[in-house]
């Protein structure tokens, strides 16, 4: 299986990975999108979904390794982090989905 082609194909369909996308909750659209991706790549849908879930989980693990920068501290940005995992840069489009929301309070 060509993992890079799978990643590029998934990245091209934001409804699959972007929870804020209007079609993200449309199961029929998501299933059709997965079918199109798998037909184009010639792989079974169950294999592609399982591989994507594995890649997404590994990407989350790698993002947790990025050192956090405190305000005013000239530190390392997540974009500058160098991972030994070969798909880190390709999966970086998921960064905003994986990083938590900013929390604000009145204290």
Coordinates of C-alpha atoms in Angstrom, one line a residue:
X1 CA 0.0 0.0 0.0
X2 CA 1.2 3.5 -0.9
X3 CA 0.9 5.3 2.4
X4 CA 1.9 8.6 1.0
X5 CA -0.8 8.4 -1.7
X6 CA -3.4 7.5 1.0
X7 CA -2.4 10.5 3.2
X8 CA -2.6 12.8 0.2
X9 CA -6.0 11.4 -0.8
X10 CA -7.4 11.8 2.7
X11 CA -6.0 15.3 3.0
X12 CA -7.8 16.3 -0.1
X13 CA -11.2 15.4 1.5
X14 CA -11.4 17.6 4.7
X15 CA -14.8 16.2 5.6
X16 CA -13.1 13.0 6.7
X17 CA -10.7 14.6 9.2
X18 CA -12.0 18.2 9.9
X19 CA -14.7 18.1 12.6
X20 CA -15.7 21.6 11.7
X21 CA -16.4 20.8 8.1
X22 CA -20.2 21.0 7.3
X23 CA -20.2 17.5 5.7
X24 CA -18.2 15.8 8.6
X25 CA -21.4 14.5 10.2
X26 CA -22.9 13.3 6.9
X27 CA -22.1 9.6 7.1
X28 CA -23.2 8.9 3.5
X29 CA -20.9 11.6 2.2
X30 CA -18.0 10.2 4.3
X31 CA -18.6 6.6 3.2
X32 CA -18.8 7.7 -0.4
X33 CA -15.5 9.7 0.0
X34 CA -13.8 6.6 1.5
X35 CA -15.1 4.5 -1.4
X36 CA -13.7 6.9 -4.0
X37 CA -10.3 7.1 -2.2
X38 CA -10.1 3.3 -2.0
X39 CA -11.2 2.7 -5.6
X40 CA -8.6 5.2 -6.8
X41 CA -5.8 3.5 -4.7
X42 CA -7.1 -0.1 -5.3
X43 CA -7.2 -1.0 -1.7
X44 CA -10.0 -2.4 0.5
X45 CA -11.9 0.3 2.5
X46 CA -11.4 -1.5 5.8
X47 CA -7.6 -1.6 5.3
X48 CA -7.5 2.1 4.3
X49 CA -9.6 3.2 7.3
X50 CA -7.5 1.1 9.7
X51 CA -4.3 2.5 8.3
X52 CA -5.6 6.0 8.5
X53 CA -6.6 5.5 12.2
X54 CA -3.2 4.1 12.9
X55 CA -1.5 7.1 11.2
X56 CA -3.7 9.6 13.0
X57 CA -3.0 8.0 16.4
X58 CA 0.8 7.9 15.7
X59 CA 0.6 11.6 14.5
X60 CA -1.1 12.5 17.8
X61 CA 1.7 10.7 19.7
X62 CA 4.4 12.6 17.8
X63 CA 2.6 16.0 18.3
X64 CA 2.7 15.3 22.1
X65 CA 6.5 15.1 21.9
X66 CA 6.8 18.6 20.6
X67 CA 8.1 20.8 23.4
X68 CA 5.6 23.4 24.5
X69 CA 6.7 27.0 24.3
X70 CA 5.9 29.5 27.0
X71 CA 4.8 33.0 26.2
X72 CA 7.8 35.2 25.3
X73 CA 10.2 32.2 25.2
X74 CA 12.1 31.8 21.9
X75 CA 11.4 28.1 21.6
X76 CA 10.7 25.5 19.0
X77 CA 7.5 25.8 17.0
X78 CA 5.6 22.6 16.1
X79 CA 6.3 23.3 12.4
X80 CA 10.1 23.3 13.2
X81 CA 10.1 20.0 15.2
X82 CA 12.0 17.2 13.6
X83 CA 10.5 13.8 14.1
X84 CA 12.1 10.5 13.1
X85 CA 8.7 9.2 12.0
X86 CA 8.7 9.6 8.2
X87 CA 5.0 10.7 7.9
X88 CA 5.1 13.4 10.5
X89 CA 5.3 16.3 8.0
X90 CA 2.7 14.8 5.8
X91 CA 0.2 14.3 8.6
X92 CA 0.8 17.8 10.0
X93 CA -2.5 18.9 8.4
X94 CA -4.2 17.3 11.4
X95 CA -2.4 19.5 13.9
X96 CA -5.3 21.9 14.4
X97 CA -7.7 19.0 15.0
X98 CA -5.4 17.4 17.6
X99 CA -4.3 20.3 19.6
X100 CA -6.7 21.3 22.3
X101 CA -8.8 24.4 22.2
X102 CA -7.5 27.5 23.9
X103 CA -9.1 27.8 27.3
X104 CA -9.9 31.2 28.6
X105 CA -11.2 32.1 32.0
X106 CA -11.9 35.0 34.2
X107 CA -9.2 34.2 36.8

